Each structure stands twice: as structure tokens, then as C-alpha cells.
Amino acid sequence: MKFGVIIFPGSNCDHDAYWTIQQVAKQPVTFLWHDSHDLENCDAIIVPGGFAYGDYLRTGAIAKFSPVMESVRKFADGGGLVLGICNGFQILCESGLLPGALTRNVGLKYVCKPVHVRVENADTPFTNACRQGEVLTIPIGHMDGNYFCDDATLEELRRDQRIVFRYATPTGEITPEANPNGSLDNIAGICSPGRNVLGMMPHPERSSEPELGGTEGFKIFQSLVGAMAEKP
Amino acid sequence: MTMSAAAAITPDLIREHGLTPDEYEKIKQLLGGREPTITELGIFSVMWSEHCSYKSSRVHLKRLPTRSRRVVQGPGENAGIIDIGEGWACAFKIESHNHPSFIEPFQGAATGVGGILRDIFTMGARPVAIMDSLRFGPITPATDISEKELHKNHSVLEGVVSGIASYGNCFGVPNLGGETKFEPCYSGNPLVNAFALGLVRRDQIFYARAAGEGNPVIYVGSKTGRDGIHGATMASEEFSEASEAKRPNVQVGDPFLEKLLLEACLEAMQTGAIVGIQDMGAAGLTCSTCEMGGRGHVGIEIELDRVPQRETGMTPYEIMLSESQERMLLVAQKGREDEIFRVFQKWGLDGVEVGRVTTDGKMRVKQHGQVVAEIPNEALTDDAPLYKRPLERWEPPVPREMPENIELAAPGDLTKNLKHLLASPNICGKRWVWQQYDHMVQTNTVESPGAGDAGVIRIKGSQRGLAMALDGNGRWCYLDPRLGAMHAVAEAARNVACTGATPVGATNCLNFGNPEKPHIMWQFSQVVDGMTKACEELEVPITGGNVSFYNETLGEGIYPTPVVGVVGILDEVHKATLPHFRGTGRAIVLLRAGEVGDATDVESEFGSSEYAKEVLGTVWGYPPELELEREAALQKAVVEMIQAVLLDSAHDCSDGGLAVTLAEAALPASVGMRVDVASQGLPPEFVLFGEDASRVVISCDHSNLSGIQQIGVKYGLSLDMLGETAPEQLEIKLDGRVAVSAGVSELRKVYENALEAALQAEPTTVGAG
């Protein structure tokens, strides 16, 4: 059972995810270099936050062409677990592993703050340690987190319960005020049809230790560890 | 020797380079009597600029205390370094980027952050925190400000904040806040002072020193372009209406490239093949070449044809003076170059051997095999001009006693005036600023911006943490430069102490007007004196920093504005204490190190307060008195109380006085209070909003009071039992009668929304309709 954390040039939450997996979840973990196709037999891949290739053109637009993403695509097609956080979510959308796109926040500014997300589907490998409808406090930090997709896709996401997290009030209501970036339908995270690929804008690694002011993000990692243990 | 391209050096050309006729004569003398080439003239011009040479300030800076048993590296390197125990050291420094930020706010501020980050990682330290101290002109309408100026101030603020955000966020270093203040004097001269701190193992520090004859000199990072030429010279002049034309002198930042440079440099350092390394900041390739040679007492010879260039046809002058960002110069061990090249290749960066180390102590620059500049290193560094400029005592044009026409408010106005202060730009919540900064990346942030007086980070793999704070009150320095500077040090250190950390070191950024004016130089000298005294008493040596003169536009200078950054160590970071009340039914105590002064003192000191400026609209008098010995005792006492886990919260009492401090402690967790303050016969405004120094508001469990008392007595403090935290309502009584009463949620709204509201409002002039 091994985690792999991808490093793109410009990734800057790679070490944070690595630390959480190694020091908090106490699981084996290795870094994967963008320029290599080798996933080193990892059982779960983290596409971390940051600014891959500077994100100058469009978030994730260049990262999707890197050799490692070719392997990640195959890995995901085979049912492998992939978690994209923030810039990772953007890269997964650009790569076509998840539908839709993340556009500029409605406020046109970078926003860094803790937000509340409601768990819309607790039956995924990433949320099985959460209760359905549970509200988690997890920080965001992004400029482009405004999720958008066409009506048909949104319909499909809803129908298949693939909306995993939605921005909510502390008591779990889905309101425009609780939406920090203008995301369609308050979407904070979605998964693939097979439930094995999750993209989320909030940073669970930033709320995985009490010293940092919260531990609710750790449930995502806990869920993953549980899911991996169940896998044959 | 043969020199190419002998352009005629005319007196005009010399003046355009910011050099005086005397300085030019000295250049000739240092060159053995010959005329410099145009390239050499350019090199002297930047290296002898105020910005690089500190020619007006050096004689004064020598007075600052720079040593302690913890100081590993004092001023003179890229950053100061302090030993923080367990094999760790931290490198930190603050630097100004005022001039570029006025001309081009976004890029000016962004490259300010980029520059200070390079100063840190060039020493082998990974940057783990940044902060910034910002000063702008007013952003709210007033009678004496035009609509155009308001617009300009809004756009400078917006540009600076988004520039800092864009650079720091992409680079991946948490921004722990700092301070943002507004005064009319900064309208034409905003201040952008960027602080950075990095961690390095004590035995893995790198220095900017060349050594070893024949060792290769390697250029890494971004290509050299025509941007930023004469940036350092620009920073050494006053502004005029023609300054707009200097926009091309401002460099453009590439935080992505800097992130790659960071990773590549730290990885290359691990090979053990690097002898010395320095970033190319102000004065670019020129500065790094002669300073690295100078520090190592060797020479460096470079061939410009090998320097990676962004544009064709660049002259030696342009290449040597370019301030293109994200570049480093390093000296490697001969024969091990490939190990270094491999690392830079991996990160997709240019790494090119551009020269070698020689033994002759000279900087020799060649192009197409011909020497275009040959200058002894010392001529550019140690032998740079040193001025003992005339000083002239200066009195600010304000009354020293309270003007007769000042009407203190009727009792009913105190609540309204508290709200006024909480909404004033200098005091209100700065969420609009720091929410644009990634303050959580690297997952070390224990105390976020906005949460506290200081930023606190943990050190992974250790129990320890570091606290840091930036402070400086320009208005106080304007009224009394010496005392104001003492306050800057004391407040920064007090803020650090309020987290539970022991202050151990400091860095300073000294922002002043034109040093050629004797009264400016006097202000500078006074500030250095005050800072020296405070740093000595509070045991925080200055390990580095920077001086920014010529902060004047059309002859109007800024307030003398020293900004001090203090760093402190927490042995057990989990004990770090926040400034806000955590629950109801807890005791609220005011710790005081000084005595309440007599009525005349209090009146005169009240004139320097935010209340006088904001509510009364007049400034007079002096900054509050400060007794450093008592201040030191207060800080030690607070640290001891926190280490003994006796406190719920500790909040430094400063801008806006006791009432604002209490409100700030109440707002974050929406906890109210019932307190009763003894007025000791003073007017209510003085008691509630006076800014007496050396005071800290703490809250605690009642059962801890005796322990707190014991420590307080040991350090000679006065403890005023103010009252208790309570639900929702903030109620302050004076001698038993209610003076201030307001709902916490209401105050919170006022405090949190003021800045955003001011910026969203379309600027209009008061009375202009």
C-alpha cells in the first residue's frame, strides 16, 4: 500500500501532502517526477496543489502534457485511486480525467481561508470515513476555483452522485454566501464515474493536524487508507 | 591594458549617472589615474549609489548592536542568521521596494518579494515565511485629498497587494501578514517593505564568498534582459513628474522561475560542489561579481559573450547593469561543474560557466575577448564614498501641547468613537489584504495573519516554533524620531513576546527622505540612536536590513519610518498564545510595566494617538514615554506566564489604546466582556484611547490569577483586574459608570468590513458632491 505524490515544476503543496501521508497517516509514500512515466507501483496517486508550470497560460494547461499524466490516465482507467487537490483538481479537469473546468474566482482575487464543505456522497474511497451530509472545515487557497460545466454534465454529476463536496454554511445549508468563488451549484469537489478519481479545491492536508487549527481534512486521507486496505 | 569602446565621458554623462564631480575624480584615482570606460562608469554609478553603497548611512549604522551568542551572521551578507537551537538556524531580512512599487505597483511589489526570497535561499535556507509592512496614502475621502489622489492610492494599494500575493502564492511561501497603514505623507511615496525568513541547518549555511583560483563562476536562472537597468540608481533619487518615464526601469517578476531556482539551488548545494553563491538583485551581475570577489579577497573574471541573454545586441553596459530577476551567480569547485549543471538541467534552468576566480582582487569583464571593465573590488565596495552628512535638529510643525480648542467628547460619544476607531483604516481588520495571501502553504502556520499580533510557525520535526512581527509608527517618529524608533523595536518585540516566544533578533528597514537635507539626516541619526538603545535593552541585535532614502516626491518627504522585524523562539510551539478571548467567565487583566503619567504628560502624549488623528483630526505632542528596562521586564513576564500555561490570551495594547485592544480581543471568537477601569481622575478619552506603552491585556482562568500575580510581582508589574469575559455584549465602565456598551457582533461587522467598503466606494471628495 503505497502513495505517490507527483512533483511538477511549480508544485508547492507536494511536500505538504507527503508530510501528511507519512507523518500523520503513517503510510509509505514516494515522490513521482513529472518527467517520468514510472508510477513506481503506487496504489494511490496525489496530484498536489501549487502552480504547475507557473499556470501562466491556464491552470493545468501544460501539466496535462507531462509524461507522468499519461501514466496517471492509464492508472485511473484501470480503477487506480487518484486525488487531485486544488491545482491537482485543475490538472485533472484539463487532462479530461474529470469533466468541467475551474475558472477565475468571481471576486477576481486569490482567496485563502477556511471554508465549510458538506459531504454530498460519503460512499466514495475518499469520503468513506465521513457521514453523509457531514460538514467539514477545510481551507481553500486559490485564484481559479470557480467550477463550471455544461448543463448536461451537471445533470449527469447530480444523477450519479458524483458531486462529492459542496460549499456550505457551518450548519450545512447550501447558500450563495457560503460559496467562496462562484462555483456552479456550490461544487467544491467531484469524482469520476468509477468513484476512483476525486478532484477538490479545498486542501485537506492543511487541516490534518491540531497544531494547524483543525483535523477535519484528515478524514479524506483516512478514507483513502481505509479504501486501499479493502482493495484486493 | 587595452580598453574597448572608448566613449567620451562628459560632465553631463557623469551627472546623469548620479555621480558628483568629486566622486568622479575619486573614480579616476582608484583606476590609477585613467578615465573609466562607459561600462565602468555605469558600474561605479550603481555600486556607489546610495542604495548599494549606504554612503550616507554607514557611519550611523555602525552604532547598531549586531551581536549576541545566538547571532551566526550579522549585517554584511545577504541575510542575517540566528541560531535557534536543535541544530537549526534561521535566516531573515527585511528590504524595501518603495520606488519601483510607486511607479509600477504590481511588479514593483512582486519583485520586492522575489528579491528578499532570493536573499534567504542564497544562504541555503528554505524560505518558510514572509511578511510585509505597507504604507499608503489615505483611502477614505477627506477635505484635503483630491479625487485623483484617492484613485491613485486605491490603485497603488490594490496593485501592491496583488503583486505580493501573486509572487508569494506561486512561489509557495506562507505570508503571515504584517502591517498596512495610511497617512497623507505616503500618497506620493508608498512604502513596500518585504520581510522573509528561512530555515537552514546550522552546519549547512552558504555564503556569498568566492574562493579558489581557477574555480569556475557559474550563472544560473533567468536570462539577462534590458529590464531594471539603473534600478538602484532610481532608488537613490527623489521622484518628480518625470518618474513615470522610469516605468521600464522596474523589473518584471517570474515567481515560477524563482520557485525552480529555489529547488535547484538547494539541491545543488547538497552536492557539496558549491563554494559560494549570491543572488543578482540590485545592480545585478555587477554587484554579485564584485561583492563575491571582495568578500573572498579574490578576483573574478567574466566573459559577457557567455551570459545568457534575452535580447540581441546588448552592450556590456546593459548586461552588467541589468536587474533582470531570478538570477544567481555561484562559484563551484573546479572539476565538479557537471554535478551542478545536472541539477539545474533537471529543473529546466540555464546554468552556464561565465568566468573564473582569479587572485588579483579585481573584477575583470570581457566581451568578445576584449576587456571592457577592470576595477579593483575594493574600489566598488570598501572604497565607495562615505559621507558624514550634516545634521540639523528639526521640530515638526505641530504644537507640543494640547491645543486649547480640543473638545473632549461628552460621555455618550465614547461608544460611537470606539466604532469610529475600529473602522478607521489604520486600525480596522485587514482581511481584504491577507486573505489574498496564501498563509497556509507548507502546513506550518500556527498563528495566521489577522489572528494575532505576530505570525507563528512550527518547525517540522521539532517541538520548536518561531514568532515574528513587523512594526513601525511613522507618526511617532515624525514627532520624536528617537523615541519613535525605540517604540518600533519595543512593539515588535512585545508582539512576539505576546505569543510566548522569546525575542532573539531583529532586522530593520529604514525609510527616509533625502539624506542630503540636514534635517532628514538628523532624523535618521536619531532613529539609529533610539533603535540602538532599544535593541540593546531588549536584547535583540540587528542582523541586517536595508536603508531607503530619497522617499520624496516633488520635495515632499515621508514621515521618518523605520520598520523593525523581530524574530522570537518558542521552545514548545503548542503553547503559542493568541490575542483573542476564548470563552466567557474568564478573568481579564491589564499588565502594566509603567506608571500612569501626570495629567500634563498624558495630555501631550494623547496628541500622538490614533484617536487624536482620526477622531479629533489633529496631531500634537509627543509619542508615549517608554522605559525600556520596564518594557523588557514586561516581555519576560508575559513569556514566563505563557510558558507556565497560565494564560488564555495575551494582546499587546497599542494603536487605539485600551478600548480598541479589548475590542480586538473580543471580536475573533465573539466573546463579550464586563470590565471596569479606574480613571484615576483622567478624562475618559485618555483612559480608553490613550496609547501608553508597555501594556498587555491578558485573559485567564480565575484559578491562574495567583500564579500570574506571582510572576507579575517578580518583574515589578502592576496588574489591573479589569473584569471578566461575558456573552455577546462589550461593556466598559469607568469608575463604575458605563462608558462604552455595544454588541460584539455589531463591532465585529464594523471592524471587518471597513477596509473593503472603503475600497469599493467610488472615491469622491468630501464636499464635492
mmCIF file with all atom_site columns, N, CA and C in Angstrom, chain B residues 415-466:
data_model
loop_
_atom_site.group_PDB
_atom_site.id
_atom_site.type_symbol
_atom_site.label_atom_id
_atom_site.label_alt_id
_atom_site.label_comp_id
_atom_site.label_asym_id
_atom_site.label_entity_id
_atom_site.label_seq_id
_atom_site.pdbx_PDB_ins_code
_atom_site.Cartn_x
_atom_site.Cartn_y
_atom_site.Cartn_z
_atom_site.occupancy
_atom_site.B_iso_or_equiv
_atom_site.pdbx_formal_charge
_atom_site.auth_seq_id
_atom_site.auth_comp_id
_atom_site.auth_asym_id
_atom_site.auth_atom_id
_atom_site.pdbx_PDB_model_num
ATOM 1   N N  . THR B 1 415 ? -18.899 55.298 22.824 1.00 0.00 ? 415 THR B N  1
ATOM 2   C CA . THR B 1 415 ? -19.170 54.086 22.056 1.00 0.00 ? 415 THR B CA 1
ATOM 3   C C  . THR B 1 415 ? -19.057 54.386 20.567 1.00 0.00 ? 415 THR B C  1
ATOM 4   N N  . LYS B 1 416 ? -19.614 55.518 20.186 1.00 0.00 ? 416 LYS B N  1
ATOM 5   C CA . LYS B 1 416 ? -19.547 55.920 18.774 1.00 0.00 ? 416 LYS B CA 1
ATOM 6   C C  . LYS B 1 416 ? -18.089 56.097 18.341 1.00 0.00 ? 416 LYS B C  1
ATOM 7   N N  . ASN B 1 417 ? -17.302 56.698 19.225 1.00 0.00 ? 417 ASN B N  1
ATOM 8   C CA . ASN B 1 417 ? -15.905 56.937 18.873 1.00 0.00 ? 417 ASN B CA 1
ATOM 9   C C  . ASN B 1 417 ? -15.089 55.645 18.823 1.00 0.00 ? 417 ASN B C  1
ATOM 10  N N  . LEU B 1 418 ? -15.458 54.682 19.639 1.00 0.00 ? 418 LEU B N  1
ATOM 11  C CA . LEU B 1 418 ? -14.798 53.381 19.544 1.00 0.00 ? 418 LEU B CA 1
ATOM 12  C C  . LEU B 1 418 ? -15.083 52.771 18.175 1.00 0.00 ? 418 LEU B C  1
ATOM 13  N N  . LYS B 1 419 ? -16.336 52.848 17.746 1.00 0.00 ? 419 LYS B N  1
ATOM 14  C CA . LYS B 1 419 ? -16.688 52.317 16.427 1.00 0.00 ? 419 LYS B CA 1
ATOM 15  C C  . LYS B 1 419 ? -15.940 53.056 15.325 1.00 0.00 ? 419 LYS B C  1
ATOM 16  N N  . HIS B 1 420 ? -15.857 54.357 15.478 1.00 0.00 ? 420 HIS B N  1
ATOM 17  C CA . HIS B 1 420 ? -15.106 55.170 14.512 1.00 0.00 ? 420 HIS B CA 1
ATOM 18  C C  . HIS B 1 420 ? -13.669 54.654 14.387 1.00 0.00 ? 420 HIS B C  1
ATOM 19  N N  . LEU B 1 421 ? -13.039 54.423 15.533 1.00 0.00 ? 421 LEU B N  1
ATOM 20  C CA . LEU B 1 421 ? -11.654 53.941 15.507 1.00 0.00 ? 421 LEU B CA 1
ATOM 21  C C  . LEU B 1 421 ? -11.549 52.548 14.903 1.00 0.00 ? 421 LEU B C  1
ATOM 22  N N  . LEU B 1 422 ? -12.499 51.673 15.277 1.00 0.00 ? 422 LEU B N  1
ATOM 23  C CA . LEU B 1 422 ? -12.441 50.300 14.764 1.00 0.00 ? 422 LEU B CA 1
ATOM 24  C C  . LEU B 1 422 ? -12.610 50.270 13.250 1.00 0.00 ? 422 LEU B C  1
ATOM 25  N N  . ALA B 1 423 ? -13.253 51.286 12.701 1.00 0.00 ? 423 ALA B N  1
ATOM 26  C CA . ALA B 1 423 ? -13.468 51.338 11.259 1.00 0.00 ? 423 ALA B CA 1
ATOM 27  C C  . ALA B 1 423 ? -12.402 52.171 10.550 1.00 0.00 ? 423 ALA B C  1
ATOM 28  N N  . SER B 1 424 ? -11.494 52.795 11.306 1.00 0.00 ? 424 SER B N  1
ATOM 29  C CA . SER B 1 424 ? -10.503 53.665 10.669 1.00 0.00 ? 424 SER B CA 1
ATOM 30  C C  . SER B 1 424 ? -9.454  52.796 9.959  1.00 0.00 ? 424 SER B C  1
ATOM 31  N N  . PRO B 1 425 ? -8.953  53.268 8.828  1.00 0.00 ? 425 PRO B N  1
ATOM 32  C CA . PRO B 1 425 ? -8.056  52.442 8.009  1.00 0.00 ? 425 PRO B CA 1
ATOM 33  C C  . PRO B 1 425 ? -6.853  51.876 8.763  1.00 0.00 ? 425 PRO B C  1
ATOM 34  N N  . ASN B 1 426 ? -6.290  52.627 9.692  1.00 0.00 ? 426 ASN B N  1
ATOM 35  C CA . ASN B 1 426 ? -5.104  52.113 10.382 1.00 0.00 ? 426 ASN B CA 1
ATOM 36  C C  . ASN B 1 426 ? -5.432  50.999 11.363 1.00 0.00 ? 426 ASN B C  1
ATOM 37  N N  . ILE B 1 427 ? -6.633  50.996 11.906 1.00 0.00 ? 427 ILE B N  1
ATOM 38  C CA . ILE B 1 427 ? -6.963  50.021 12.949 1.00 0.00 ? 427 ILE B CA 1
ATOM 39  C C  . ILE B 1 427 ? -7.826  48.880 12.424 1.00 0.00 ? 427 ILE B C  1
ATOM 40  N N  . CYS B 1 428 ? -8.680  49.145 11.476 1.00 0.00 ? 428 CYS B N  1
ATOM 41  C CA . CYS B 1 428 ? -9.670  48.142 11.041 1.00 0.00 ? 428 CYS B CA 1
ATOM 42  C C  . CYS B 1 428 ? -9.010  46.839 10.605 1.00 0.00 ? 428 CYS B C  1
ATOM 43  N N  . GLY B 1 429 ? -9.825  45.781 10.528 1.00 0.00 ? 429 GLY B N  1
ATOM 44  C CA . GLY B 1 429 ? -9.331  44.471 10.124 1.00 0.00 ? 429 GLY B CA 1
ATOM 45  C C  . GLY B 1 429 ? -8.783  44.530 8.701  1.00 0.00 ? 429 GLY B C  1
ATOM 46  N N  . LYS B 1 430 ? -7.671  43.830 8.467  1.00 0.00 ? 430 LYS B N  1
ATOM 47  C CA . LYS B 1 430 ? -7.020  43.871 7.160  1.00 0.00 ? 430 LYS B CA 1
ATOM 48  C C  . LYS B 1 430 ? -7.271  42.583 6.374  1.00 0.00 ? 430 LYS B C  1
ATOM 49  N N  . ARG B 1 431 ? -8.412  41.943 6.649  1.00 0.00 ? 431 ARG B N  1
ATOM 50  C CA . ARG B 1 431 ? -8.710  40.688 5.969  1.00 0.00 ? 431 ARG B CA 1
ATOM 51  C C  . ARG B 1 431 ? -8.635  40.814 4.448  1.00 0.00 ? 431 ARG B C  1
ATOM 52  N N  . TRP B 1 432 ? -9.121  41.941 3.930  1.00 0.00 ? 432 TRP B N  1
ATOM 53  C CA . TRP B 1 432 ? -9.096  42.153 2.479  1.00 0.00 ? 432 TRP B CA 1
ATOM 54  C C  . TRP B 1 432 ? -7.677  41.970 1.940  1.00 0.00 ? 432 TRP B C  1
ATOM 55  N N  . VAL B 1 433 ? -6.686  42.349 2.746  1.00 0.00 ? 433 VAL B N  1
ATOM 56  C CA . VAL B 1 433 ? -5.294  42.211 2.321  1.00 0.00 ? 433 VAL B CA 1
ATOM 57  C C  . VAL B 1 433 ? -4.838  40.761 2.453  1.00 0.00 ? 433 VAL B C  1
ATOM 58  N N  . TRP B 1 434 ? -4.890  40.239 3.673  1.00 0.00 ? 434 TRP B N  1
ATOM 59  C CA . TRP B 1 434 ? -4.211  38.953 3.895  1.00 0.00 ? 434 TRP B CA 1
ATOM 60  C C  . TRP B 1 434 ? -4.978  37.747 3.373  1.00 0.00 ? 434 TRP B C  1
ATOM 61  N N  . GLN B 1 435 ? -6.243  37.930 3.086  1.00 0.00 ? 435 GLN B N  1
ATOM 62  C CA . GLN B 1 435 ? -6.977  36.798 2.501  1.00 0.00 ? 435 GLN B CA 1
ATOM 63  C C  . GLN B 1 435 ? -6.522  36.545 1.060  1.00 0.00 ? 435 GLN B C  1
ATOM 64  N N  . GLN B 1 436 ? -5.860  37.542 0.476  1.00 0.00 ? 436 GLN B N  1
ATOM 65  C CA . GLN B 1 436 ? -5.316  37.344 -0.875 1.00 0.00 ? 436 GLN B CA 1
ATOM 66  C C  . GLN B 1 436 ? -3.970  36.632 -0.842 1.00 0.00 ? 436 GLN B C  1
ATOM 67  N N  . TYR B 1 437 ? -3.429  36.487 0.358  1.00 0.00 ? 437 TYR B N  1
ATOM 68  C CA . TYR B 1 437 ? -2.133  35.814 0.504  1.00 0.00 ? 437 TYR B CA 1
ATOM 69  C C  . TYR B 1 437 ? -2.350  34.378 0.953  1.00 0.00 ? 437 TYR B C  1
ATOM 70  N N  . ASP B 1 438 ? -1.633  33.455 0.325  1.00 0.00 ? 438 ASP B N  1
ATOM 71  C CA . ASP B 1 438 ? -1.654  32.090 0.832  1.00 0.00 ? 438 ASP B CA 1
ATOM 72  C C  . ASP B 1 438 ? -0.866  32.096 2.143  1.00 0.00 ? 438 ASP B C  1
ATOM 73  N N  . HIS B 1 439 ? -1.578  31.943 3.259  1.00 0.00 ? 439 HIS B N  1
ATOM 74  C CA . HIS B 1 439 ? -0.857  31.973 4.537  1.00 0.00 ? 439 HIS B CA 1
ATOM 75  C C  . HIS B 1 439 ? -0.781  30.589 5.178  1.00 0.00 ? 439 HIS B C  1
ATOM 76  N N  . MET B 1 440 ? -1.164  29.561 4.408  1.00 0.00 ? 440 MET B N  1
ATOM 77  C CA . MET B 1 440 ? -1.187  28.219 4.997  1.00 0.00 ? 440 MET B CA 1
ATOM 78  C C  . MET B 1 440 ? -0.272  27.221 4.299  1.00 0.00 ? 440 MET B C  1
ATOM 79  N N  . VAL B 1 441 ? 0.193   27.555 3.095  1.00 0.00 ? 441 VAL B N  1
ATOM 80  C CA . VAL B 1 441 ? 1.045   26.612 2.362  1.00 0.00 ? 441 VAL B CA 1
ATOM 81  C C  . VAL B 1 441 ? 2.256   26.245 3.229  1.00 0.00 ? 441 VAL B C  1
ATOM 82  N N  . GLN B 1 442 ? 2.766   25.064 3.038  1.00 0.00 ? 442 GLN B N  1
ATOM 83  C CA . GLN B 1 442 ? 3.857   24.460 3.830  1.00 0.00 ? 442 GLN B CA 1
ATOM 84  C C  . GLN B 1 442 ? 3.343   23.874 5.145  1.00 0.00 ? 442 GLN B C  1
ATOM 85  N N  . THR B 1 443 ? 2.085   24.034 5.423  1.00 0.00 ? 443 THR B N  1
ATOM 86  C CA . THR B 1 443 ? 1.426   23.495 6.626  1.00 0.00 ? 443 THR B CA 1
ATOM 87  C C  . THR B 1 443 ? 2.242   23.646 7.912  1.00 0.00 ? 443 THR B C  1
ATOM 88  N N  . ASN B 1 444 ? 2.674   24.881 8.145  1.00 0.00 ? 444 ASN B N  1
ATOM 89  C CA . ASN B 1 444 ? 3.370   25.169 9.405  1.00 0.00 ? 444 ASN B CA 1
ATOM 90  C C  . ASN B 1 444 ? 2.713   26.292 10.190 1.00 0.00 ? 444 ASN B C  1
ATOM 91  N N  . THR B 1 445 ? 1.702   26.920 9.610  1.00 0.00 ? 445 THR B N  1
ATOM 92  C CA . THR B 1 445 ? 1.179   28.146 10.192 1.00 0.00 ? 445 THR B CA 1
ATOM 93  C C  . THR B 1 445 ? 0.340   27.884 11.442 1.00 0.00 ? 445 THR B C  1
ATOM 94  N N  . VAL B 1 446 ? 0.846   28.348 12.561 1.00 0.00 ? 446 VAL B N  1
ATOM 95  C CA . VAL B 1 446 ? 0.164   28.173 13.841 1.00 0.00 ? 446 VAL B CA 1
ATOM 96  C C  . VAL B 1 446 ? -0.650  29.424 14.150 1.00 0.00 ? 446 VAL B C  1
ATOM 97  N N  . GLU B 1 447 ? -0.094  30.574 13.855 1.00 0.00 ? 447 GLU B N  1
ATOM 98  C CA . GLU B 1 447 ? -0.818  31.823 14.066 1.00 0.00 ? 447 GLU B CA 1
ATOM 99  C C  . GLU B 1 447 ? -0.878  32.561 12.740 1.00 0.00 ? 447 GLU B C  1
ATOM 100 N N  . SER B 1 448 ? -2.101  32.651 12.196 1.00 0.00 ? 448 SER B N  1
ATOM 101 C CA . SER B 1 448 ? -2.312  33.245 10.874 1.00 0.00 ? 448 SER B CA 1
ATOM 102 C C  . SER B 1 448 ? -2.346  34.756 10.975 1.00 0.00 ? 448 SER B C  1
ATOM 103 N N  . PRO B 1 449 ? -2.213  35.427 9.832  1.00 0.00 ? 449 PRO B N  1
ATOM 104 C CA . PRO B 1 449 ? -2.388  36.871 9.857  1.00 0.00 ? 449 PRO B CA 1
ATOM 105 C C  . PRO B 1 449 ? -3.815  37.186 10.287 1.00 0.00 ? 449 PRO B C  1
ATOM 106 N N  . GLY B 1 450 ? -3.998  38.297 10.912 1.00 0.00 ? 450 GLY B N  1
ATOM 107 C CA . GLY B 1 450 ? -5.342  38.664 11.335 1.00 0.00 ? 450 GLY B CA 1
ATOM 108 C C  . GLY B 1 450 ? -5.684  38.037 12.670 1.00 0.00 ? 450 GLY B C  1
ATOM 109 N N  . ALA B 1 451 ? -5.102  36.868 12.945 1.00 0.00 ? 451 ALA B N  1
ATOM 110 C CA . ALA B 1 451 ? -5.383  36.210 14.222 1.00 0.00 ? 451 ALA B CA 1
ATOM 111 C C  . ALA B 1 451 ? -4.602  36.886 15.326 1.00 0.00 ? 451 ALA B C  1
ATOM 112 N N  . GLY B 1 452 ? -3.438  37.395 14.986 1.00 0.00 ? 452 GLY B N  1
ATOM 113 C CA . GLY B 1 452 ? -2.606  37.840 16.092 1.00 0.00 ? 452 GLY B CA 1
ATOM 114 C C  . GLY B 1 452 ? -1.748  39.047 15.823 1.00 0.00 ? 452 GLY B C  1
ATOM 115 N N  . ASP B 1 453 ? -0.973  39.375 16.848 1.00 0.00 ? 453 ASP B N  1
ATOM 116 C CA . ASP B 1 453 ? -0.046  40.479 16.763 1.00 0.00 ? 453 ASP B CA 1
ATOM 117 C C  . ASP B 1 453 ? 1.192   40.057 15.986 1.00 0.00 ? 453 ASP B C  1
ATOM 118 N N  . ALA B 1 454 ? 1.423   38.745 15.945 1.00 0.00 ? 454 ALA B N  1
ATOM 119 C CA . ALA B 1 454 ? 2.619   38.230 15.310 1.00 0.00 ? 454 ALA B CA 1
ATOM 120 C C  . ALA B 1 454 ? 2.249   36.971 14.542 1.00 0.00 ? 454 ALA B C  1
ATOM 121 N N  . GLY B 1 455 ? 3.087   36.574 13.616 1.00 0.00 ? 455 GLY B N  1
ATOM 122 C CA . GLY B 1 455 ? 2.902   35.304 12.929 1.00 0.00 ? 455 GLY B CA 1
ATOM 123 C C  . GLY B 1 455 ? 3.687   34.231 13.656 1.00 0.00 ? 455 GLY B C  1
ATOM 124 N N  . VAL B 1 456 ? 3.140   33.028 13.725 1.00 0.00 ? 456 VAL B N  1
ATOM 125 C CA . VAL B 1 456 ? 3.854   31.932 14.372 1.00 0.00 ? 456 VAL B CA 1
ATOM 126 C C  . VAL B 1 456 ? 3.847   30.716 13.441 1.00 0.00 ? 456 VAL B C  1
ATOM 127 N N  . ILE B 1 457 ? 5.017   30.124 13.270 1.00 0.00 ? 457 ILE B N  1
ATOM 128 C CA . ILE B 1 457 ? 5.087   28.865 12.530 1.00 0.00 ? 457 ILE B CA 1
ATOM 129 C C  . ILE B 1 457 ? 5.741   27.805 13.398 1.00 0.00 ? 457 ILE B C  1
ATOM 130 N N  . ARG B 1 458 ? 5.391   26.565 13.106 1.00 0.00 ? 458 ARG B N  1
ATOM 131 C CA . ARG B 1 458 ? 6.085   25.465 13.775 1.00 0.00 ? 458 ARG B CA 1
ATOM 132 C C  . ARG B 1 458 ? 7.278   25.066 12.916 1.00 0.00 ? 458 ARG B C  1
ATOM 133 N N  . ILE B 1 459 ? 8.208   24.360 13.512 1.00 0.00 ? 459 ILE B N  1
ATOM 134 C CA . ILE B 1 459 ? 9.318   23.801 12.754 1.00 0.00 ? 459 ILE B CA 1
ATOM 135 C C  . ILE B 1 459 ? 9.088   22.298 12.716 1.00 0.00 ? 459 ILE B C  1
ATOM 136 N N  . LYS B 1 460 ? 8.839   21.776 11.522 1.00 0.00 ? 460 LYS B N  1
ATOM 137 C CA . LYS B 1 460 ? 8.526   20.353 11.399 1.00 0.00 ? 460 LYS B CA 1
ATOM 138 C C  . LYS B 1 460 ? 9.664   19.501 11.947 1.00 0.00 ? 460 LYS B C  1
ATOM 139 N N  . GLY B 1 461 ? 9.297   18.477 12.668 1.00 0.00 ? 461 GLY B N  1
ATOM 140 C CA . GLY B 1 461 ? 10.299  17.572 13.217 1.00 0.00 ? 461 GLY B CA 1
ATOM 141 C C  . GLY B 1 461 ? 10.931  18.110 14.488 1.00 0.00 ? 461 GLY B C  1
ATOM 142 N N  . SER B 1 462 ? 10.346  19.159 15.064 1.00 0.00 ? 462 SER B N  1
ATOM 143 C CA . SER B 1 462 ? 10.890  19.743 16.285 1.00 0.00 ? 462 SER B CA 1
ATOM 144 C C  . SER B 1 462 ? 9.703   20.212 17.121 1.00 0.00 ? 462 SER B C  1
ATOM 145 N N  . GLN B 1 463 ? 9.947   20.433 18.416 1.00 0.00 ? 463 GLN B N  1
ATOM 146 C CA . GLN B 1 463 ? 8.890   20.983 19.268 1.00 0.00 ? 463 GLN B CA 1
ATOM 147 C C  . GLN B 1 463 ? 8.812   22.490 19.114 1.00 0.00 ? 463 GLN B C  1
ATOM 148 N N  . ARG B 1 464 ? 9.831   23.036 18.473 1.00 0.00 ? 464 ARG B N  1
ATOM 149 C CA . ARG B 1 464 ? 10.007  24.486 18.466 1.00 0.00 ? 464 ARG B CA 1
ATOM 150 C C  . ARG B 1 464 ? 9.149   25.208 17.445 1.00 0.00 ? 464 ARG B C  1
ATOM 151 N N  . GLY B 1 465 ? 9.032   26.484 17.676 1.00 0.00 ? 465 GLY B N  1
ATOM 152 C CA . GLY B 1 465 ? 8.350   27.340 16.718 1.00 0.00 ? 465 GLY B CA 1
ATOM 153 C C  . GLY B 1 465 ? 9.033   28.693 16.670 1.00 0.00 ? 465 GLY B C  1
ATOM 154 N N  . LEU B 1 466 ? 8.677   29.479 15.671 1.00 0.00 ? 466 LEU B N  1
ATOM 155 C CA . LEU B 1 466 ? 9.227   30.817 15.532 1.00 0.00 ? 466 LEU B CA 1
ATOM 156 C C  . LEU B 1 466 ? 8.086   31.817 15.440 1.00 0.00 ? 466 LEU B C  1
#
